[in-house]
Amino acid sequence: MTVKDDSFTDWKNREEIAESMIPMIGRLHRERDVTVLLHSRSLVNKSVVSILKTHRFARQIAGEELSVTDTLPFVQALTTLDLGPSQIDIGRLAEIYQADDRGLSVAEFTAEAVAGATGGNKIDRREPRDVVLYGFGRIGRLVARLLIEKAGSGNGLRLRAIVVRGGGDQDIIKRASLLRRDSIHGQFQGTITVDEAESAIIANGNTIKVIYANDPSEVDYTAYGIDNAILIDNTGKWRDREGLSQHLRPGIDKVVLTAPGKGDVPNIVHGVNHDTIKPDEQILSCASCTTNAIVPPLKAMADEYGVLRGHVETVHSFTNDQNLLDNYHKADRRGRSAPLNMVITETGAASAVAKALPDLKAPITGSSIRVPVPDVSIAILSLRLGRETTREEVLDHLRDVSLTSPLKRQIDFTTAPDAVSSDFIGSRHSSIVDAGATKVDGDNAILYLWYDNEFGYSCQVVRVVQHVTGVEYPTYPAPAV
């Protein structure tokens, strides 16, 4: 048999193994609210090829490819346990098991590693918590996709309604079509139908009421059977406590803003300061996409090396706030054609660092350039560190943070030498460290951080909502602190 034949036979064998994983992963998710991860990447509802590609991608961060032959026994072991709601990373299980020298079987090791999610230790399954989207633009539709995807067994978060201004004939059909097809993020994974008589969109069995209103005061959510809901404001029209408080109508318990909050509105970056949210806080912000991109790696660097000062320059994809062609705009330069120019503009991300990292006393400055790409941006973070180090040490630290720390859902790591912006469309991390571009000279470090400013940010928004509603389930093995 030739080498070519050997490779193809190996591929077919791995396909068969990955295919056998799918029903087990599905049942764990639907029946027990267990999400199976591979190095922080969900394997729920993934195809055979997607599962194999996720295993192969592990070589980018862990240094060697994971095989489905290594991880299958852990999935099989999970199906035999009395598991409660949780997230279980089989990549980490396999990695830790290989280093364990006690001679335990995979089943014994797995039972021990996830003991906090089994038997008398497991947490109760949550009752569904209603979610309302106020606005249905770029971020609103991606958050909707994520909420529908995560509906799982029907517990957790349940998207009940979207609130929009009426747009004329066939409004609901056009909005459903925009949810179904996206020029950047591709087709919706599932089925979407429209019930015009009931003003509802049905997506993967989830009935989502479309409510038409020009102002928050026009809506009584209890009239639609919505109660104790989280409202996610995607419009950015109101950014202070007074304005956002208008959403606290009958049926709404908390308001989450998908833009930087002003005044005393808490700006939350999940993974960094989400634990500071007070239980009785009704209004909070998820800050900006750029703040979410720079704060996690900034914290990782500050914790390890100390940071004396820094500057962030973002090269940011254009947004709907800019004009397609030159036209009037209230901002100085955003009126110039977005697809035809690089546009210097301001960013509030640097000043927002103080809200997310109040213990960091280092001054951080920032600026931004909008460029003619529709999605994925890069933040260039230049830091003066508290001590000298080397490029190799910094990369080892950030790789380890991306694999084992509490920031592993926020920080990703790539060693691909030919990586470009479009490679990161659909990334669920808020920041991806480009190892090849990283520069370190003594106490100066420059990090190049890719981020999907639409989808990665939307994932952060959903994580914050999961946290404040109590449906953010624990992860096993527990991240290293």
PDB file of N, CA, C and O in Angstrom, residues 187-241:
ATOM      1  N   GLN A 187     -24.728  31.295   5.749  1.00  0.00           N
ATOM      2  CA  GLN A 187     -26.103  30.857   5.959  1.00  0.00           C
ATOM      3  C   GLN A 187     -26.369  30.544   7.429  1.00  0.00           C
ATOM      4  O   GLN A 187     -25.500  30.039   8.143  1.00  0.00           O
ATOM      5  N   PHE A 188     -27.579  30.831   7.877  1.00  0.00           N
ATOM      6  CA  PHE A 188     -28.044  30.402   9.193  1.00  0.00           C
ATOM      7  C   PHE A 188     -28.055  28.876   9.236  1.00  0.00           C
ATOM      8  O   PHE A 188     -28.500  28.214   8.292  1.00  0.00           O
ATOM      9  N   GLN A 189     -27.573  28.315  10.332  1.00  0.00           N
ATOM     10  CA  GLN A 189     -27.503  26.866  10.463  1.00  0.00           C
ATOM     11  C   GLN A 189     -28.832  26.330  11.007  1.00  0.00           C
ATOM     12  O   GLN A 189     -29.028  26.196  12.213  1.00  0.00           O
ATOM     13  N   GLY A 190     -29.751  26.076  10.094  1.00  0.00           N
ATOM     14  CA  GLY A 190     -31.048  25.563  10.502  1.00  0.00           C
ATOM     15  C   GLY A 190     -32.139  26.038   9.567  1.00  0.00           C
ATOM     16  O   GLY A 190     -31.885  26.366   8.401  1.00  0.00           O
ATOM     17  N   THR A 191     -33.357  26.060  10.069  1.00  0.00           N
ATOM     18  CA  THR A 191     -34.495  26.448   9.246  1.00  0.00           C
ATOM     19  C   THR A 191     -35.187  27.663   9.850  1.00  0.00           C
ATOM     20  O   THR A 191     -35.285  27.807  11.072  1.00  0.00           O
ATOM     21  N   ILE A 192     -35.684  28.532   8.970  1.00  0.00           N
ATOM     22  CA  ILE A 192     -36.396  29.731   9.383  1.00  0.00           C
ATOM     23  C   ILE A 192     -37.682  29.842   8.581  1.00  0.00           C
ATOM     24  O   ILE A 192     -37.669  29.737   7.354  1.00  0.00           O
ATOM     25  N   THR A 193     -38.798  30.026   9.276  1.00  0.00           N
ATOM     26  CA  THR A 193     -40.073  30.283   8.622  1.00  0.00           C
ATOM     27  C   THR A 193     -40.685  31.534   9.248  1.00  0.00           C
ATOM     28  O   THR A 193     -40.290  31.958  10.337  1.00  0.00           O
ATOM     29  N   VAL A 194     -41.658  32.105   8.543  1.00  0.00           N
ATOM     30  CA  VAL A 194     -42.300  33.335   9.001  1.00  0.00           C
ATOM     31  C   VAL A 194     -43.792  33.105   9.160  1.00  0.00           C
ATOM     32  O   VAL A 194     -44.441  32.520   8.278  1.00  0.00           O
ATOM     33  N   ASP A 195     -44.333  33.536  10.289  1.00  0.00           N
ATOM     34  CA  ASP A 195     -45.779  33.525  10.524  1.00  0.00           C
ATOM     35  C   ASP A 195     -46.231  34.982  10.532  1.00  0.00           C
ATOM     36  O   ASP A 195     -46.204  35.655  11.565  1.00  0.00           O
ATOM     37  N   GLU A 196     -46.639  35.474   9.355  1.00  0.00           N
ATOM     38  CA  GLU A 196     -47.007  36.889   9.242  1.00  0.00           C
ATOM     39  C   GLU A 196     -48.234  37.217  10.085  1.00  0.00           C
ATOM     40  O   GLU A 196     -48.319  38.301  10.683  1.00  0.00           O
ATOM     41  N   ALA A 197     -49.178  36.301  10.165  1.00  0.00           N
ATOM     42  CA  ALA A 197     -50.394  36.566  10.922  1.00  0.00           C
ATOM     43  C   ALA A 197     -50.103  36.790  12.403  1.00  0.00           C
ATOM     44  O   ALA A 197     -50.737  37.625  13.056  1.00  0.00           O
ATOM     45  N   GLU A 198     -49.102  36.057  12.934  1.00  0.00           N
ATOM     46  CA  GLU A 198     -48.738  36.191  14.343  1.00  0.00           C
ATOM     47  C   GLU A 198     -47.534  37.108  14.544  1.00  0.00           C
ATOM     48  O   GLU A 198     -47.050  37.266  15.669  1.00  0.00           O
ATOM     49  N   SER A 199     -47.042  37.706  13.450  1.00  0.00           N
ATOM     50  CA  SER A 199     -45.854  38.571  13.503  1.00  0.00           C
ATOM     51  C   SER A 199     -44.716  37.870  14.233  1.00  0.00           C
ATOM     52  O   SER A 199     -44.166  38.372  15.218  1.00  0.00           O
ATOM     53  N   ALA A 200     -44.364  36.682  13.724  1.00  0.00           N
ATOM     54  CA  ALA A 200     -43.349  35.877  14.389  1.00  0.00           C
ATOM     55  C   ALA A 200     -42.407  35.238  13.379  1.00  0.00           C
ATOM     56  O   ALA A 200     -42.803  34.908  12.252  1.00  0.00           O
ATOM     57  N   ILE A 201     -41.169  35.074  13.795  1.00  0.00           N
ATOM     58  CA  ILE A 201     -40.155  34.312  13.059  1.00  0.00           C
ATOM     59  C   ILE A 201     -39.914  33.033  13.841  1.00  0.00           C
ATOM     60  O   ILE A 201     -39.680  33.072  15.059  1.00  0.00           O
ATOM     61  N   ILE A 202     -39.991  31.889  13.160  1.00  0.00           N
ATOM     62  CA  ILE A 202     -39.734  30.607  13.814  1.00  0.00           C
ATOM     63  C   ILE A 202     -38.391  30.091  13.303  1.00  0.00           C
ATOM     64  O   ILE A 202     -38.250  29.770  12.122  1.00  0.00           O
ATOM     65  N   ALA A 203     -37.406  30.046  14.197  1.00  0.00           N
ATOM     66  CA  ALA A 203     -36.046  29.635  13.830  1.00  0.00           C
ATOM     67  C   ALA A 203     -35.658  28.413  14.643  1.00  0.00           C
ATOM     68  O   ALA A 203     -35.586  28.480  15.884  1.00  0.00           O
ATOM     69  N   ASN A 204     -35.443  27.301  13.966  1.00  0.00           N
ATOM     70  CA  ASN A 204     -35.111  26.033  14.630  1.00  0.00           C
ATOM     71  C   ASN A 204     -36.080  25.726  15.774  1.00  0.00           C
ATOM     72  O   ASN A 204     -35.695  25.285  16.864  1.00  0.00           O
ATOM     73  N   GLY A 205     -37.371  25.990  15.506  1.00  0.00           N
ATOM     74  CA  GLY A 205     -38.410  25.696  16.484  1.00  0.00           C
ATOM     75  C   GLY A 205     -38.624  26.776  17.522  1.00  0.00           C
ATOM     76  O   GLY A 205     -39.565  26.689  18.323  1.00  0.00           O
ATOM     77  N   ASN A 206     -37.801  27.803  17.547  1.00  0.00           N
ATOM     78  CA  ASN A 206     -37.942  28.902  18.490  1.00  0.00           C
ATOM     79  C   ASN A 206     -38.859  29.968  17.902  1.00  0.00           C
ATOM     80  O   ASN A 206     -38.544  30.558  16.859  1.00  0.00           O
ATOM     81  N   THR A 207     -39.976  30.238  18.553  1.00  0.00           N
ATOM     82  CA  THR A 207     -40.906  31.258  18.085  1.00  0.00           C
ATOM     83  C   THR A 207     -40.486  32.611  18.643  1.00  0.00           C
ATOM     84  O   THR A 207     -40.468  32.815  19.866  1.00  0.00           O
ATOM     85  N   ILE A 208     -40.144  33.521  17.746  1.00  0.00           N
ATOM     86  CA  ILE A 208     -39.621  34.832  18.129  1.00  0.00           C
ATOM     87  C   ILE A 208     -40.616  35.895  17.664  1.00  0.00           C
ATOM     88  O   ILE A 208     -40.814  36.091  16.455  1.00  0.00           O
ATOM     89  N   LYS A 209     -41.248  36.550  18.598  1.00  0.00           N
ATOM     90  CA  LYS A 209     -42.220  37.578  18.285  1.00  0.00           C
ATOM     91  C   LYS A 209     -41.511  38.818  17.762  1.00  0.00           C
ATOM     92  O   LYS A 209     -40.503  39.255  18.327  1.00  0.00           O
ATOM     93  N   VAL A 210     -42.019  39.392  16.679  1.00  0.00           N
ATOM     94  CA  VAL A 210     -41.492  40.651  16.154  1.00  0.00           C
ATOM     95  C   VAL A 210     -42.439  41.769  16.589  1.00  0.00           C
ATOM     96  O   VAL A 210     -43.597  41.811  16.166  1.00  0.00           O
ATOM     97  N   ILE A 211     -41.944  42.640  17.468  1.00  0.00           N
ATOM     98  CA  ILE A 211     -42.746  43.721  18.035  1.00  0.00           C
ATOM     99  C   ILE A 211     -42.319  45.029  17.385  1.00  0.00           C
ATOM    100  O   ILE A 211     -41.130  45.361  17.362  1.00  0.00           O
ATOM    101  N   TYR A 212     -43.285  45.769  16.875  1.00  0.00           N
ATOM    102  CA  TYR A 212     -42.985  47.047  16.227  1.00  0.00           C
ATOM    103  C   TYR A 212     -43.252  48.185  17.197  1.00  0.00           C
ATOM    104  O   TYR A 212     -44.350  48.306  17.755  1.00  0.00           O
ATOM    105  N   ALA A 213     -42.229  49.010  17.420  1.00  0.00           N
ATOM    106  CA  ALA A 213     -42.361  50.144  18.341  1.00  0.00           C
ATOM    107  C   ALA A 213     -41.305  51.186  17.996  1.00  0.00           C
ATOM    108  O   ALA A 213     -40.188  50.848  17.577  1.00  0.00           O
ATOM    109  N   ASN A 214     -41.649  52.435  18.188  1.00  0.00           N
ATOM    110  CA  ASN A 214     -40.713  53.528  17.940  1.00  0.00           C
ATOM    111  C   ASN A 214     -40.007  53.989  19.206  1.00  0.00           C
ATOM    112  O   ASN A 214     -39.064  54.784  19.137  1.00  0.00           O
ATOM    113  N   ASP A 215     -40.473  53.492  20.350  1.00  0.00           N
ATOM    114  CA  ASP A 215     -39.936  53.965  21.626  1.00  0.00           C
ATOM    115  C   ASP A 215     -40.179  52.892  22.676  1.00  0.00           C
ATOM    116  O   ASP A 215     -41.193  52.180  22.620  1.00  0.00           O
ATOM    117  N   PRO A 216     -39.260  52.734  23.654  1.00  0.00           N
ATOM    118  CA  PRO A 216     -39.455  51.714  24.693  1.00  0.00           C
ATOM    119  C   PRO A 216     -40.778  51.845  25.439  1.00  0.00           C
ATOM    120  O   PRO A 216     -41.352  50.834  25.868  1.00  0.00           O
ATOM    121  N   SER A 217     -41.274  53.061  25.604  1.00  0.00           N
ATOM    122  CA  SER A 217     -42.487  53.272  26.391  1.00  0.00           C
ATOM    123  C   SER A 217     -43.726  52.688  25.732  1.00  0.00           C
ATOM    124  O   SER A 217     -44.771  52.569  26.374  1.00  0.00           O
ATOM    125  N   GLU A 218     -43.620  52.286  24.474  1.00  0.00           N
ATOM    126  CA  GLU A 218     -44.778  51.775  23.750  1.00  0.00           C
ATOM    127  C   GLU A 218     -45.022  50.282  23.991  1.00  0.00           C
ATOM    128  O   GLU A 218     -46.034  49.739  23.534  1.00  0.00           O
ATOM    129  N   VAL A 219     -44.117  49.609  24.687  1.00  0.00           N
ATOM    130  CA  VAL A 219     -44.190  48.147  24.776  1.00  0.00           C
ATOM    131  C   VAL A 219     -44.479  47.681  26.198  1.00  0.00           C
ATOM    132  O   VAL A 219     -43.802  48.085  27.153  1.00  0.00           O
ATOM    133  N   ASP A 220     -45.486  46.840  26.331  1.00  0.00           N
ATOM    134  CA  ASP A 220     -45.739  46.100  27.566  1.00  0.00           C
ATOM    135  C   ASP A 220     -45.436  44.639  27.259  1.00  0.00           C
ATOM    136  O   ASP A 220     -46.212  43.939  26.607  1.00  0.00           O
ATOM    137  N   TYR A 221     -44.286  44.160  27.699  1.00  0.00           N
ATOM    138  CA  TYR A 221     -43.829  42.828  27.310  1.00  0.00           C
ATOM    139  C   TYR A 221     -44.678  41.720  27.915  1.00  0.00           C
ATOM    140  O   TYR A 221     -44.750  40.619  27.358  1.00  0.00           O
ATOM    141  N   THR A 222     -45.293  41.990  29.045  1.00  0.00           N
ATOM    142  CA  THR A 222     -46.132  40.961  29.661  1.00  0.00           C
ATOM    143  C   THR A 222     -47.325  40.616  28.774  1.00  0.00           C
ATOM    144  O   THR A 222     -47.880  39.513  28.877  1.00  0.00           O
ATOM    145  N   ALA A 223     -47.712  41.538  27.897  1.00  0.00           N
ATOM    146  CA  ALA A 223     -48.812  41.266  26.974  1.00  0.00           C
ATOM    147  C   ALA A 223     -48.442  40.170  25.982  1.00  0.00           C
ATOM    148  O   ALA A 223     -49.326  39.569  25.349  1.00  0.00           O
ATOM    149  N   TYR A 224     -47.147  39.906  25.868  1.00  0.00           N
ATOM    150  CA  TYR A 224     -46.674  38.855  24.951  1.00  0.00           C
ATOM    151  C   TYR A 224     -46.222  37.613  25.726  1.00  0.00           C
ATOM    152  O   TYR A 224     -45.553  36.733  25.166  1.00  0.00           O
ATOM    153  N   GLY A 225     -46.554  37.564  27.008  1.00  0.00           N
ATOM    154  CA  GLY A 225     -46.165  36.412  27.820  1.00  0.00           C
ATOM    155  C   GLY A 225     -44.711  36.417  28.216  1.00  0.00           C
ATOM    156  O   GLY A 225     -44.160  35.384  28.626  1.00  0.00           O
ATOM    157  N   ILE A 226     -44.061  37.574  28.119  1.00  0.00           N
ATOM    158  CA  ILE A 226     -42.638  37.700  28.449  1.00  0.00           C
ATOM    159  C   ILE A 226     -42.509  38.217  29.880  1.00  0.00           C
ATOM    160  O   ILE A 226     -43.144  39.210  30.253  1.00  0.00           O
ATOM    161  N   ASP A 227     -41.674  37.555  30.676  1.00  0.00           N
ATOM    162  CA  ASP A 227     -41.564  37.926  32.089  1.00  0.00           C
ATOM    163  C   ASP A 227     -40.121  37.771  32.551  1.00  0.00           C
ATOM    164  O   ASP A 227     -39.413  36.848  32.132  1.00  0.00           O
ATOM    165  N   ASN A 228     -39.682  38.706  33.424  1.00  0.00           N
ATOM    166  CA  ASN A 228     -38.359  38.616  34.039  1.00  0.00           C
ATOM    167  C   ASN A 228     -37.256  38.492  32.987  1.00  0.00           C
ATOM    168  O   ASN A 228     -36.276  37.769  33.159  1.00  0.00           O
ATOM    169  N   ALA A 229     -37.410  39.207  31.891  1.00  0.00           N
ATOM    170  CA  ALA A 229     -36.527  39.033  30.742  1.00  0.00           C
ATOM    171  C   ALA A 229     -35.283  39.921  30.829  1.00  0.00           C
ATOM    172  O   ALA A 229     -35.258  40.946  31.516  1.00  0.00           O
ATOM    173  N   ILE A 230     -34.261  39.502  30.088  1.00  0.00           N
ATOM    174  CA  ILE A 230     -33.079  40.326  29.831  1.00  0.00           C
ATOM    175  C   ILE A 230     -33.281  40.992  28.481  1.00  0.00           C
ATOM    176  O   ILE A 230     -33.503  40.314  27.470  1.00  0.00           O
ATOM    177  N   LEU A 231     -33.220  42.311  28.457  1.00  0.00           N
ATOM    178  CA  LEU A 231     -33.325  43.028  27.191  1.00  0.00           C
ATOM    179  C   LEU A 231     -31.930  43.451  26.740  1.00  0.00           C
ATOM    180  O   LEU A 231     -31.186  44.076  27.507  1.00  0.00           O
ATOM    181  N   ILE A 232     -31.574  43.097  25.521  1.00  0.00           N
ATOM    182  CA  ILE A 232     -30.279  43.465  24.947  1.00  0.00           C
ATOM    183  C   ILE A 232     -30.512  44.591  23.948  1.00  0.00           C
ATOM    184  O   ILE A 232     -31.152  44.386  22.908  1.00  0.00           O
ATOM    185  N   ASP A 233     -30.017  45.790  24.279  1.00  0.00           N
ATOM    186  CA  ASP A 233     -30.183  46.954  23.410  1.00  0.00           C
ATOM    187  C   ASP A 233     -29.025  47.000  22.423  1.00  0.00           C
ATOM    188  O   ASP A 233     -27.877  47.251  22.790  1.00  0.00           O
ATOM    189  N   ASN A 234     -29.348  46.739  21.149  1.00  0.00           N
ATOM    190  CA  ASN A 234     -28.333  46.726  20.098  1.00  0.00           C
ATOM    191  C   ASN A 234     -28.312  48.024  19.297  1.00  0.00           C
ATOM    192  O   ASN A 234     -27.567  48.135  18.326  1.00  0.00           O
ATOM    193  N   THR A 235     -29.128  48.997  19.677  1.00  0.00           N
ATOM    194  CA  THR A 235     -29.234  50.227  18.888  1.00  0.00           C
ATOM    195  C   THR A 235     -28.149  51.236  19.238  1.00  0.00           C
ATOM    196  O   THR A 235     -27.736  52.014  18.376  1.00  0.00           O
ATOM    197  N   GLY A 236     -27.711  51.261  20.488  1.00  0.00           N
ATOM    198  CA  GLY A 236     -26.747  52.264  20.912  1.00  0.00           C
ATOM    199  C   GLY A 236     -27.333  53.654  21.029  1.00  0.00           C
ATOM    200  O   GLY A 236     -26.613  54.631  21.253  1.00  0.00           O
ATOM    201  N   LYS A 237     -28.650  53.765  20.886  1.00  0.00           N
ATOM    202  CA  LYS A 237     -29.297  55.077  20.932  1.00  0.00           C
ATOM    203  C   LYS A 237     -29.195  55.689  22.316  1.00  0.00           C
ATOM    204  O   LYS A 237     -29.024  56.896  22.476  1.00  0.00           O
ATOM    205  N   TRP A 238     -29.316  54.840  23.363  1.00  0.00           N
ATOM    206  CA  TRP A 238     -29.202  55.298  24.746  1.00  0.00           C
ATOM    207  C   TRP A 238     -28.005  54.601  25.376  1.00  0.00           C
ATOM    208  O   TRP A 238     -27.867  53.381  25.289  1.00  0.00           O
ATOM    209  N   ARG A 239     -27.145  55.378  26.030  1.00  0.00           N
ATOM    210  CA  ARG A 239     -25.924  54.779  26.576  1.00  0.00           C
ATOM    211  C   ARG A 239     -25.681  55.132  28.042  1.00  0.00           C
ATOM    212  O   ARG A 239     -24.728  54.656  28.640  1.00  0.00           O
ATOM    213  N   ASP A 240     -26.556  55.969  28.610  1.00  0.00           N
ATOM    214  CA  ASP A 240     -26.427  56.271  30.036  1.00  0.00           C
ATOM    215  C   ASP A 240     -27.564  55.611  30.811  1.00  0.00           C
ATOM    216  O   ASP A 240     -28.502  55.061  30.223  1.00  0.00           O
ATOM    217  N   ARG A 241     -27.474  55.667  32.122  1.00  0.00           N
ATOM    218  CA  ARG A 241     -28.452  54.972  32.954  1.00  0.00           C
ATOM    219  C   ARG A 241     -29.863  55.511  32.741  1.00  0.00           C
ATOM    220  O   ARG A 241     -30.831  54.748  32.682  1.00  0.00           O
TER     221      ARG A 241
END
